XYZ file of N, CA and C in Angstrom:
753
model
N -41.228 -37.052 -74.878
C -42.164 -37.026 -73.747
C -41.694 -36.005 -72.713
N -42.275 -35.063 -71.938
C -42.023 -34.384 -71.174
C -42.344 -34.953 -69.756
N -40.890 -34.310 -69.100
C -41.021 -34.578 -67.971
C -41.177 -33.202 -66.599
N -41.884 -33.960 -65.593
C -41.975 -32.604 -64.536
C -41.849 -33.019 -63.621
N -41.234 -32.349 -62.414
C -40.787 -32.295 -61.357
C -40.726 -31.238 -60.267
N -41.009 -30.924 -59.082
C -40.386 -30.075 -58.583
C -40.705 -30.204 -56.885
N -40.063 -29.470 -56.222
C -39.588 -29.648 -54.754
C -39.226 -28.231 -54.158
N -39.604 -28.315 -52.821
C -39.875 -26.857 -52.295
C -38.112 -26.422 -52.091
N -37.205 -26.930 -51.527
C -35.770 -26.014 -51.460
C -35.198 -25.522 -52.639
N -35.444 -23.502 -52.358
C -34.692 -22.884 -53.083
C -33.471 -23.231 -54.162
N -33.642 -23.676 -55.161
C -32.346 -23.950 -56.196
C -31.130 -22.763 -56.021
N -30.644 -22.933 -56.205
C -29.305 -21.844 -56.836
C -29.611 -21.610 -58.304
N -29.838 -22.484 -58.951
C -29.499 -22.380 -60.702
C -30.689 -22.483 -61.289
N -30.884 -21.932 -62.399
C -32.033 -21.850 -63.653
C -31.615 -22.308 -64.850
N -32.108 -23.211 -65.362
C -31.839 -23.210 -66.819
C -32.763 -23.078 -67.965
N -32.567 -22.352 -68.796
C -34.101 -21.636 -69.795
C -33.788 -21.978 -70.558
N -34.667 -22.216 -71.987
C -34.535 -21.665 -73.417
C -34.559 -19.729 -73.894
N -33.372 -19.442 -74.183
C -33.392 -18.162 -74.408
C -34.366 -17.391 -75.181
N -34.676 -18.531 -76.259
C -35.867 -18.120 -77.683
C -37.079 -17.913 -76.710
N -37.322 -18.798 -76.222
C -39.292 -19.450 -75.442
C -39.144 -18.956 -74.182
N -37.651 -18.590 -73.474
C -38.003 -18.368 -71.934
C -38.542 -19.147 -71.259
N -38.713 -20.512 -71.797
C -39.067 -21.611 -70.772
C -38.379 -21.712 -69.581
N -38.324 -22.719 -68.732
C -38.070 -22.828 -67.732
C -37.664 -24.545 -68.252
N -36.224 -24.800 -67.944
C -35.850 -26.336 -68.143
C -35.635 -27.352 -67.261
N -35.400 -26.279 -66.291
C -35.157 -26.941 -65.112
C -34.486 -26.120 -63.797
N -34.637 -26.229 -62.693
C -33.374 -25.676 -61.728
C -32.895 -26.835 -60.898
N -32.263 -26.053 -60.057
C -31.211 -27.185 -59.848
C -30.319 -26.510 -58.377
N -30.179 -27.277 -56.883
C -29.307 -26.762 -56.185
C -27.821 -26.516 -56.581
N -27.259 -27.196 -57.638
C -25.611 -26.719 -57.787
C -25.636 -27.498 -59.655
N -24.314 -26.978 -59.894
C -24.014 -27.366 -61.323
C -22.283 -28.091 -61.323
N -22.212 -28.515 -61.711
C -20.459 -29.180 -61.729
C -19.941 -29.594 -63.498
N -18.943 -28.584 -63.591
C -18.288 -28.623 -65.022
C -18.617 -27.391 -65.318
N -19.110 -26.112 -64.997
C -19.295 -24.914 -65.489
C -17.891 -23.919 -64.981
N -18.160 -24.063 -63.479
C -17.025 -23.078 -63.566
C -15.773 -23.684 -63.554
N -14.997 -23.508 -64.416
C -13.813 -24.024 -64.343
C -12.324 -23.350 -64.287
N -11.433 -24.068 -64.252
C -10.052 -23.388 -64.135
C -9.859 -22.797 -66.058
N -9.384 -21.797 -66.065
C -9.320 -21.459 -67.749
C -8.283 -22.468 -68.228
N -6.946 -22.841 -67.257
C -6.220 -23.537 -67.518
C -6.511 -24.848 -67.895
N -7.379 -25.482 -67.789
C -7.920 -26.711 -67.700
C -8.449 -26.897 -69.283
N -8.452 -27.924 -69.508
C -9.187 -28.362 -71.030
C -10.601 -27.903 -71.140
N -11.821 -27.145 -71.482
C -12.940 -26.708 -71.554
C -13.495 -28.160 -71.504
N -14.526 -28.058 -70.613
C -15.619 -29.067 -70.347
C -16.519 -29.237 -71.869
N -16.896 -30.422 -72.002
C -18.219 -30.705 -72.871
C -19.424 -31.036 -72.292
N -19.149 -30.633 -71.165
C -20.616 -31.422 -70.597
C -20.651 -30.774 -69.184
N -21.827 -30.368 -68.379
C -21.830 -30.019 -67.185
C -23.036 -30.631 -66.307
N -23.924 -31.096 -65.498
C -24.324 -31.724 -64.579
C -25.096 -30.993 -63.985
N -25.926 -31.038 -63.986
C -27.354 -30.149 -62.789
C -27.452 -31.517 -61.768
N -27.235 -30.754 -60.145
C -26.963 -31.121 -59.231
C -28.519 -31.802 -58.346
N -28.764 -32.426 -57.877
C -30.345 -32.645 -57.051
C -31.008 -31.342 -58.263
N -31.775 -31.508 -59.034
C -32.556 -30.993 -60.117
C -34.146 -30.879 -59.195
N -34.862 -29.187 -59.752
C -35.958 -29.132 -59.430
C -37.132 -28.521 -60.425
N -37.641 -28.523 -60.381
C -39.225 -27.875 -61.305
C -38.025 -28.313 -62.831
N -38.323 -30.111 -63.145
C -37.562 -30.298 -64.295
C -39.043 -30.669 -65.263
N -38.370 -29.761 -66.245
C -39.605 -30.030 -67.804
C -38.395 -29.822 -68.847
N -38.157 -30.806 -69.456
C -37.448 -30.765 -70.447
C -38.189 -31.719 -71.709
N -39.093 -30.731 -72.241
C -39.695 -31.314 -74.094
C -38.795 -32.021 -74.791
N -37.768 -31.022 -74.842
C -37.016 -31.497 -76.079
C -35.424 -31.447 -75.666
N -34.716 -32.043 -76.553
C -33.267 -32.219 -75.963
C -31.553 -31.579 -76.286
N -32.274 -30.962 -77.219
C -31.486 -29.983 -78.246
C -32.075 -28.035 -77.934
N -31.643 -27.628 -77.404
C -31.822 -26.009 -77.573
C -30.617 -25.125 -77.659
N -31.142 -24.567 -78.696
C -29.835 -23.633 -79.621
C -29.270 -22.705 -78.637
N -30.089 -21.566 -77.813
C -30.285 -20.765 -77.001
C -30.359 -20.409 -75.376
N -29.410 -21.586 -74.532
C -29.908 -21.880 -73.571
C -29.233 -20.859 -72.921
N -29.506 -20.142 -71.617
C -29.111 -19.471 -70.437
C -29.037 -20.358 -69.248
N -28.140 -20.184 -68.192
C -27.966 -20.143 -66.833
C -27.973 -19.201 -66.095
N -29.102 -18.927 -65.391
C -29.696 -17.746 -64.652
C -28.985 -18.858 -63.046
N -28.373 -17.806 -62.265
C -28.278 -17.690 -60.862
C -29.276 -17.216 -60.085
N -30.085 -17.814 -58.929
C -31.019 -17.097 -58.424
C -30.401 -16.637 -56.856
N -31.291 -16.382 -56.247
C -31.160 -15.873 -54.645
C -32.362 -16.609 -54.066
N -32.009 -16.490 -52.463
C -32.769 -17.242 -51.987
C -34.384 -17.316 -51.943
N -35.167 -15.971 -52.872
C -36.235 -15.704 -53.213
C -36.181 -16.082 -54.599
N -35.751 -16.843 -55.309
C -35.844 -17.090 -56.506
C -36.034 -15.901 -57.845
N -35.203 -15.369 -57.078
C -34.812 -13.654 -58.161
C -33.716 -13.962 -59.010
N -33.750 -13.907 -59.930
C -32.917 -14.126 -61.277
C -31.084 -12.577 -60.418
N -30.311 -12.973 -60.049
C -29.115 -12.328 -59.901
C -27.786 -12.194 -60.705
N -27.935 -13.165 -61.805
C -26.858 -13.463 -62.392
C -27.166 -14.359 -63.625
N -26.811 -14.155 -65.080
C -27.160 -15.067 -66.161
C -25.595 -15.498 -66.957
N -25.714 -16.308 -67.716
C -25.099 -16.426 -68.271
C -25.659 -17.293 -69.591
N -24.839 -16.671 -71.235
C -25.356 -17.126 -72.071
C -24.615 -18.385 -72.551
N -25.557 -19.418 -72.829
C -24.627 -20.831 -72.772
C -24.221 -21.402 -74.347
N -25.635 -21.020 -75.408
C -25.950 -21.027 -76.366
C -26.177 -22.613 -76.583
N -25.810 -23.481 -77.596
C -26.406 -25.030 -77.992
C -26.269 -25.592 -76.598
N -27.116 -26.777 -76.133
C -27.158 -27.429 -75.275
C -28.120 -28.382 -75.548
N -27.174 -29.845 -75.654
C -28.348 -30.840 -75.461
C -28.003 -31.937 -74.084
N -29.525 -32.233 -74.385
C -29.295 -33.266 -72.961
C -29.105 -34.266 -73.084
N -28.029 -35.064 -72.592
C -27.578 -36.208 -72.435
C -27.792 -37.283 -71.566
N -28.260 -36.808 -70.702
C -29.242 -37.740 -69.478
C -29.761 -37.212 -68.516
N -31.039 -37.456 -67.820
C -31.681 -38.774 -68.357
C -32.317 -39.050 -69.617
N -32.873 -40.231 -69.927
C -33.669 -40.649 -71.067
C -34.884 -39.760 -70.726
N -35.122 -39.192 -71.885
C -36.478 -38.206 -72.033
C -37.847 -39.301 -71.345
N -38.007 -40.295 -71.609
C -38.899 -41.132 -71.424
C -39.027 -41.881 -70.313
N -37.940 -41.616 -68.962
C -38.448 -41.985 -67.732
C -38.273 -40.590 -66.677
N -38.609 -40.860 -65.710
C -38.911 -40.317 -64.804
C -37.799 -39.437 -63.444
N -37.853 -38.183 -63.448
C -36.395 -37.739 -62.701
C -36.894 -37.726 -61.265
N -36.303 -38.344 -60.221
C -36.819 -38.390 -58.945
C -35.878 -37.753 -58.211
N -35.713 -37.471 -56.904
C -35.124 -36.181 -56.191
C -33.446 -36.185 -56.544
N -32.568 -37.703 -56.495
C -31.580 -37.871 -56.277
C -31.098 -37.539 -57.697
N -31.905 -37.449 -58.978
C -31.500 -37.669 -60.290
C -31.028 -36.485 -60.966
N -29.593 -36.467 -60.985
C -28.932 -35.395 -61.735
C -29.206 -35.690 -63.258
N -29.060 -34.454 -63.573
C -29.362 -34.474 -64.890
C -28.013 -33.511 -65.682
N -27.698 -33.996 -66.761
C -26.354 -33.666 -67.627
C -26.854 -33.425 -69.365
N -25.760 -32.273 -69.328
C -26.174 -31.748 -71.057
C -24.686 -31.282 -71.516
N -24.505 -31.546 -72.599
C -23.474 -31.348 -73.606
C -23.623 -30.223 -74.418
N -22.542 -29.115 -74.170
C -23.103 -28.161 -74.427
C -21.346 -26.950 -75.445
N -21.336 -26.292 -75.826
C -20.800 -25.358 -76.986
C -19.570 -25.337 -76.601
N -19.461 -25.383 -75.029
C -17.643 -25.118 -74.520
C -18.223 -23.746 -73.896
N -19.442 -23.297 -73.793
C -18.798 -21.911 -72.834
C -18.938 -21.880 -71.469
N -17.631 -22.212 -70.879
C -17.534 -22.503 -69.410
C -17.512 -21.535 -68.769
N -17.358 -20.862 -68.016
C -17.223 -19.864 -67.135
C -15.645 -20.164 -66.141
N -15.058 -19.002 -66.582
C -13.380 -19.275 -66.253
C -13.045 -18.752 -65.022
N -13.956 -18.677 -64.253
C -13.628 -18.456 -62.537
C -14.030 -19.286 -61.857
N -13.279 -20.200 -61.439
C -13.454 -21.696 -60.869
C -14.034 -21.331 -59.754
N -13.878 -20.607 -59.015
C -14.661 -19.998 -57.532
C -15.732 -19.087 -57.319
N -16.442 -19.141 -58.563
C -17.262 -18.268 -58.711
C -18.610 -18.858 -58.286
N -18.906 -20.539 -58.821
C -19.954 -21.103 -57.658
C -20.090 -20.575 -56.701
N -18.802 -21.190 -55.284
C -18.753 -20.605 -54.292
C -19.313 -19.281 -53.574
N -18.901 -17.735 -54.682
C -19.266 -16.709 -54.670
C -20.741 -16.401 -54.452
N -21.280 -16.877 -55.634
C -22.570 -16.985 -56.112
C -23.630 -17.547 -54.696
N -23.314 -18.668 -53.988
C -23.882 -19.285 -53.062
C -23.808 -18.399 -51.747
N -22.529 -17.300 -51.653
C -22.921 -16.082 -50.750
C -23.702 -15.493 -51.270
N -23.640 -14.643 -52.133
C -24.264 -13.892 -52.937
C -26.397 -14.049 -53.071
N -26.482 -15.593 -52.778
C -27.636 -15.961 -52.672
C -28.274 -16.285 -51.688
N -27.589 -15.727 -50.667
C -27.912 -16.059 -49.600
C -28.898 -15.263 -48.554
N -29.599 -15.240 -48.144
C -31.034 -14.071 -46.969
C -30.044 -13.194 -46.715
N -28.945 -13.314 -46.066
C -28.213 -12.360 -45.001
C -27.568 -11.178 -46.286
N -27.840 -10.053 -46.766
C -26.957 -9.235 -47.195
C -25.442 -9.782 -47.131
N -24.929 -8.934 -48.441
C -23.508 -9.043 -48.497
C -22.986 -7.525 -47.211
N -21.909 -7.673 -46.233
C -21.553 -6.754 -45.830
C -20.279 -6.088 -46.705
N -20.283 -5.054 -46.208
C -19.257 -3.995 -45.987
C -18.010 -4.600 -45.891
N -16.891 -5.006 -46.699
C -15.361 -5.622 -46.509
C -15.661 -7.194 -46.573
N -16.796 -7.620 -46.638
C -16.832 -9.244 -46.966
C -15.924 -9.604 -47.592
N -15.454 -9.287 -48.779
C -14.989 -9.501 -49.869
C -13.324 -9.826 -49.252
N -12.925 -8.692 -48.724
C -11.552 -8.977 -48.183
C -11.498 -9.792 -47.254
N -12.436 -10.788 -46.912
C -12.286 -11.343 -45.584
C -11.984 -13.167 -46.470
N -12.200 -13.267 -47.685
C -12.107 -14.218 -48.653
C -10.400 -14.348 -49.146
N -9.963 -15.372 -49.257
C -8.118 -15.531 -49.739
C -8.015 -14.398 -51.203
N -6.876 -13.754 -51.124
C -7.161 -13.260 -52.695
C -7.272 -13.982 -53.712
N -7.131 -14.931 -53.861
C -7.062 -15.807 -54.869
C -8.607 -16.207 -55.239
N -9.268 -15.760 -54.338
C -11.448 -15.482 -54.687
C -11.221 -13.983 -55.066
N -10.336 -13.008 -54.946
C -11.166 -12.080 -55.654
C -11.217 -11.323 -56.566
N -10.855 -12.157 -57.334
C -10.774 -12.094 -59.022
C -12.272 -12.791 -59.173
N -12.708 -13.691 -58.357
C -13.631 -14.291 -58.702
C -15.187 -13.319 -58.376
N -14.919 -12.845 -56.864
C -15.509 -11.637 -56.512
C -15.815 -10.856 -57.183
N -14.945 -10.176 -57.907
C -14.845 -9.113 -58.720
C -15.902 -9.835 -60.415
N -15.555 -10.696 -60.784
C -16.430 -10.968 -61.832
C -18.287 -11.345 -61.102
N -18.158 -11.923 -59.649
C -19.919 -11.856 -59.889
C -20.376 -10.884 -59.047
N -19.572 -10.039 -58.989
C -19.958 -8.675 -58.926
C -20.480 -7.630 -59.985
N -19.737 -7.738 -61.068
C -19.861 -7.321 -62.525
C -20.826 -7.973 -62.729
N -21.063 -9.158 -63.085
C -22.641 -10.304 -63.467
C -23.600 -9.778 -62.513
N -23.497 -9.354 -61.228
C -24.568 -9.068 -60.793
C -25.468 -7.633 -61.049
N -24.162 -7.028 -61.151
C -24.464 -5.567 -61.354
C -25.310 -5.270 -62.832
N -24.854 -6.105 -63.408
C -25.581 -5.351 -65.335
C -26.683 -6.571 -65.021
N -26.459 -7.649 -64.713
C -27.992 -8.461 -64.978
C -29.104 -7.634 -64.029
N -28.783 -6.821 -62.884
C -30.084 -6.268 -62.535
C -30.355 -4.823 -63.262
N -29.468 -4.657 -64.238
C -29.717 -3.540 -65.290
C -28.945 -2.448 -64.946
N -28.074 -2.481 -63.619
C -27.843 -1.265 -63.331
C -26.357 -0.883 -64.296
N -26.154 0.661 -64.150
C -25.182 1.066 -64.916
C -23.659 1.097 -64.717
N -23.257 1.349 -65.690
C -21.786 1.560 -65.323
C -21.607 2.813 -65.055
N -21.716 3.379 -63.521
C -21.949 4.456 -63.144
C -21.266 5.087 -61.692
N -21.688 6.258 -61.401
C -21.292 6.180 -59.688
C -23.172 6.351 -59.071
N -23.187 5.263 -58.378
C -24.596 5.210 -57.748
C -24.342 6.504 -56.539
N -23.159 6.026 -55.765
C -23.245 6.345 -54.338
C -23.480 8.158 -54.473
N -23.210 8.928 -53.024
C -23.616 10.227 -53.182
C -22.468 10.743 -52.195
N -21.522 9.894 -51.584
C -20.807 10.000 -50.510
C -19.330 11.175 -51.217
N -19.291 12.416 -50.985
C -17.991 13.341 -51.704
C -16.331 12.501 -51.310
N -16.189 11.639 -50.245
C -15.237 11.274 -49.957
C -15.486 9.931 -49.732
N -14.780 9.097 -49.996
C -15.122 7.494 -50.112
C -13.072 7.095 -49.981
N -12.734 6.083 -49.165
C -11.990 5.293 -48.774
C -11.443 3.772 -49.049
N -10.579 3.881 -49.119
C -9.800 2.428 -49.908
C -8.542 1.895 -49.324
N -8.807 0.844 -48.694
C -7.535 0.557 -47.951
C -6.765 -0.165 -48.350
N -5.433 0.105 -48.517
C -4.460 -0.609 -49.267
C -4.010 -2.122 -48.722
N -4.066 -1.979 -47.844
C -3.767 -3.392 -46.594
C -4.447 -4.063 -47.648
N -5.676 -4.063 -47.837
C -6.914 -5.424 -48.561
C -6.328 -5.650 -49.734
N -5.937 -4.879 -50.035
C -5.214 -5.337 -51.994
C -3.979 -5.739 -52.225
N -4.112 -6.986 -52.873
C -3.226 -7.884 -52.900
C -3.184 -8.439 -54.714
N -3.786 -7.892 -55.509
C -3.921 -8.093 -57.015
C -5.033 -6.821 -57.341
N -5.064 -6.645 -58.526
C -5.988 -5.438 -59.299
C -6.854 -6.018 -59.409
N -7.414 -7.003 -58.577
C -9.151 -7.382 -58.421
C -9.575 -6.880 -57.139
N -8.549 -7.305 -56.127
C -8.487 -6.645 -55.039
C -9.254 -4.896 -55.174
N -8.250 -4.315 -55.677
C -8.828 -3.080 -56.310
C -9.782 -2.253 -56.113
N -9.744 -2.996 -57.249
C -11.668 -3.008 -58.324
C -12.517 -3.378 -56.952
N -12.761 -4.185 -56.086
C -13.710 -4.816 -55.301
C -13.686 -3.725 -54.194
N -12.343 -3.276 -53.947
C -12.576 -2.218 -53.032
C -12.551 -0.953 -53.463
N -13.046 -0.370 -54.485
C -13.027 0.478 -55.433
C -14.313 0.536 -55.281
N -14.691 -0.611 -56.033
C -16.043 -0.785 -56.156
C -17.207 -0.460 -54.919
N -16.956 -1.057 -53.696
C -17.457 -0.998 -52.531
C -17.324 0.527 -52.231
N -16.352 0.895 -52.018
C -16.288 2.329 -51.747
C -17.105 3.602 -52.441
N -17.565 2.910 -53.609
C -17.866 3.983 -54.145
C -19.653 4.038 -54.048
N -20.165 2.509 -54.495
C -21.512 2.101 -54.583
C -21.880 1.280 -53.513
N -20.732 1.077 -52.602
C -21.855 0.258 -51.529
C -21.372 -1.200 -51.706
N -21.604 -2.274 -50.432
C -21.279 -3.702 -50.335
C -21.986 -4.368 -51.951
N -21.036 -4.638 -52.373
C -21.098 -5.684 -53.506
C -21.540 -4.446 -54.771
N -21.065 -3.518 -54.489
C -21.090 -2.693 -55.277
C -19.760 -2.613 -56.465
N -20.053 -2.066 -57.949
C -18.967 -2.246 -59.258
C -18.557 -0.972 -59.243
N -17.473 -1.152 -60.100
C -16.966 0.445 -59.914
C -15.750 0.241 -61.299
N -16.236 -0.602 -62.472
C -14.672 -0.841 -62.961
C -14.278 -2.461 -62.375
N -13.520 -3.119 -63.873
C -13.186 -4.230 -63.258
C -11.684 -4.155 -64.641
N -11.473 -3.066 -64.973
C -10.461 -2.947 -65.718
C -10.167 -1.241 -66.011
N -8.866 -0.596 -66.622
C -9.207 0.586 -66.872
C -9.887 1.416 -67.660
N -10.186 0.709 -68.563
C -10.796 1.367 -69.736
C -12.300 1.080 -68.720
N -12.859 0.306 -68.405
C -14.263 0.186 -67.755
C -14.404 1.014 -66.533
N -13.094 1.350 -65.850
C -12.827 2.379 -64.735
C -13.240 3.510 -65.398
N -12.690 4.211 -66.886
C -12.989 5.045 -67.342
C -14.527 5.577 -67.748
N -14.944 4.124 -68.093
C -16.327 4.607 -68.417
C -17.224 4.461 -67.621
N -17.077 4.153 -66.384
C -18.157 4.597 -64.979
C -17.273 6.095 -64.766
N -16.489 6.390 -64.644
C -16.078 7.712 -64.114
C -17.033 8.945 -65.497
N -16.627 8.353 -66.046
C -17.478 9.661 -67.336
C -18.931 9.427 -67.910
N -19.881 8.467 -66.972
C -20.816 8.168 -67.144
C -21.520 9.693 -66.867
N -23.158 9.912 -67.436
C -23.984 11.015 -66.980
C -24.009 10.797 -65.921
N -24.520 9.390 -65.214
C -24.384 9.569 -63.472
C -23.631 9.408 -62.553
N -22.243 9.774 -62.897
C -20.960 9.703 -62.293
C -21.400 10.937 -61.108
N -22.220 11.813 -61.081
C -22.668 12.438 -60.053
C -21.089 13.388 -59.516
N -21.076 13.612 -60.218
C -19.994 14.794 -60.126
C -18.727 14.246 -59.778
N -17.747 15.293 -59.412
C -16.420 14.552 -58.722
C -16.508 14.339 -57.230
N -15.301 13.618 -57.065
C -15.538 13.286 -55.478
C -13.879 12.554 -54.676
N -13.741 12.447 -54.184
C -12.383 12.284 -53.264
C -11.660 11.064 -53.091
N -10.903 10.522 -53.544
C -10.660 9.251 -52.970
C -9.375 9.600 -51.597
N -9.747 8.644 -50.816
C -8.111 8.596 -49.471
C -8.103 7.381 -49.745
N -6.854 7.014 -50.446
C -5.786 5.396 -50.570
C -5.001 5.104 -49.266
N -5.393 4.558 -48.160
C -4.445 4.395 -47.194
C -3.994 3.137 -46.972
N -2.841 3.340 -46.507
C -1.578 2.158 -46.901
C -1.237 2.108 -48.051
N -1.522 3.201 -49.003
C -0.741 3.512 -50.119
C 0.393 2.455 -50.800
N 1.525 2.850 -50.138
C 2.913 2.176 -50.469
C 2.645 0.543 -50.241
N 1.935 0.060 -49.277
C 1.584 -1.458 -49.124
C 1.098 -2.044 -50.359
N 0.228 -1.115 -50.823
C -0.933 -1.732 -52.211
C -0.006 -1.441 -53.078
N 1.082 -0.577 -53.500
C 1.551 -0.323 -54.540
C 2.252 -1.406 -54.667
N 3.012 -1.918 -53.517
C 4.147 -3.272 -53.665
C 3.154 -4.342 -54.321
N 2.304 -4.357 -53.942
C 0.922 -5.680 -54.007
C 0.988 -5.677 -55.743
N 0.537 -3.759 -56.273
C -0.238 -4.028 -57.593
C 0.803 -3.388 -58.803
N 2.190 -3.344 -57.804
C 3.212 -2.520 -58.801
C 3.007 -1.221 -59.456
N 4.782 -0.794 -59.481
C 4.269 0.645 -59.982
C 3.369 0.809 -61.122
N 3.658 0.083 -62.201
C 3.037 0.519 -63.478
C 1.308 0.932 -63.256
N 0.989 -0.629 -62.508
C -0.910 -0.458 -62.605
C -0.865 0.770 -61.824
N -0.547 0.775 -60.461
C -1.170 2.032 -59.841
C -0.669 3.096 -60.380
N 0.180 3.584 -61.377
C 0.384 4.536 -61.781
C -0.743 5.149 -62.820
N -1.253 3.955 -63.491
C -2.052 4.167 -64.284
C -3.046 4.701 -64.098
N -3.982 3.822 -63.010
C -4.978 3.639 -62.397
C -5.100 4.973 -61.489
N -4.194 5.585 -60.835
C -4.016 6.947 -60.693
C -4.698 7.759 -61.216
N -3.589 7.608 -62.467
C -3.788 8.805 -63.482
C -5.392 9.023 -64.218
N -6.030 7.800 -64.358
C -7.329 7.525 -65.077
C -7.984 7.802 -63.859
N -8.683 8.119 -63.153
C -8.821 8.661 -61.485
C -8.447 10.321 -61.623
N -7.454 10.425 -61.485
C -6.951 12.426 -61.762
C -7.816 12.675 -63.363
N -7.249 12.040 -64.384
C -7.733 12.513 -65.611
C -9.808 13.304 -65.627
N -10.094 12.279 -64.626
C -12.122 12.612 -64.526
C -11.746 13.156 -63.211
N -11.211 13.883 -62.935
C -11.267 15.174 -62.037
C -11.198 14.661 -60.524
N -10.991 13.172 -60.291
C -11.222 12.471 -58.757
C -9.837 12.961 -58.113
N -9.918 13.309 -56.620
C -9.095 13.687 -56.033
C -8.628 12.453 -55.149
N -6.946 12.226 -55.447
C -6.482 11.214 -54.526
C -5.841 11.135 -53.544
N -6.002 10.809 -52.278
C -5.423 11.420 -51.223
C -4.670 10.102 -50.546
N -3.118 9.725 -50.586
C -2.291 8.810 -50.270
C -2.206 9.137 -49.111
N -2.120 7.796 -48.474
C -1.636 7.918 -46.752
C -1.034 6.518 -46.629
């Protein structure tokens, strides 16, 4: 028996059939998805106050978790694959308070703070300029991944968007090679902008067709970030930077 539901406050979460593109349900929050990697993988995760719920059937091979924004714009997916539902009973009725739970393949999402992220991220007010560093480092590893999710789910490339010949990176903010990447990223494409979230992926936005020529980097506080990300990475990370012709300017 199918059930339906729905209620005017913006969800955070989507859940589809990947095959049909249905719509299964949304939902203001989810609990058991993002998790610690360290942790035993969840079997089961929880849709939070549930909205516009139609769930036919209780088994789908194919399911997605789409992240929305506060206009209900798809920002972020993730592929979940088998998922069945475990409660409620198909045959009564889901009313506002009634979470709803499905048992699902094990693919959790291994950035425990990435909810969190996501709920800025969806929010009316733009992401600013250095947001990111204004978060403990220990979010921005998490940063750095729904940044990446955001960036390819709206199709865009692994590329250099921006047009700016000299772009800036302050070493003070980096405190791990996510750090980095986030201010890498920003610098190059703009608040909540990707740029690389590893080197080989550094490499292939730098040698993309729309890498838009070469262009300048200034690393300041240099020696601060190096203690942070050690010699080896920044040596690397350097060199893959010089190798596509980028100019680096330490201070």
């Amino acid at each position: 028996m199918q059930m339906t539901s729905s209620f005017s406050e913006s969800p955070l979460y989507r859940l589809i059939d990947g095959d049909s593109r249905d719509v299964l349900l949304t939902a203001e929050d989810v609990r058991g998805f993002f998790m610690d990697p360290e942790r035993e993988p969840s079997e089961a995760f929880t849709f939070i106050r549930p909205r516009q719920v139609n769930l036919p059937r209780r088994n789908i091979e194919s399911a997605e978790l789409e992240v929305l924004n506060y206009q209900r714009e798809r920002i972020g997916v993730y592929h979940i694959g088998r998922a069945s539902l475990i409660t409620p009973d198909t045959d009564k009725s889901i009313d506002r308070q009634g979470d709803v739970e499905y048992s699902f393949s094990g693919h959790t999402c291994e950035y425990p703070k990435a909810g969190e992220v996501w709920s800025r991220w969806a929010a009316e007010n733009p992401i600013e300029r250095g947001e990111w560093a204004k978060y403990p480092a220990e979010y921005h590893e998490c940063w750095l991944h729904v940044t990446q999710t955001a960036w390819f789910t709206a199709h865009r490339k692994a590329a250099r968007y921006g047009t700016d010949d000299f772009v800036t990176i302050d070493g003070r903010e980096m405190f791990n090679k996510f750090s980095f990447y986030c201010a890498l990223g920003e610098a190059v494409n703009g608040p909540g902008g990707y740029f690389g979230s590893n080197l080989d992926a550094l490499a292939d936005c730098l040698s993309s067709r729309e890498a838009k020529g070469q262009f300048h980097v200034t690393w300041e506080s240099f020696p601060s970030s190096r203690n942070h990300l050690g010699e080896e990475f920044t040596s690397a990370t350097v060199g893959v930077l010089e190798e596509f012709g980028v100019s680096v300017i330490f201070k």
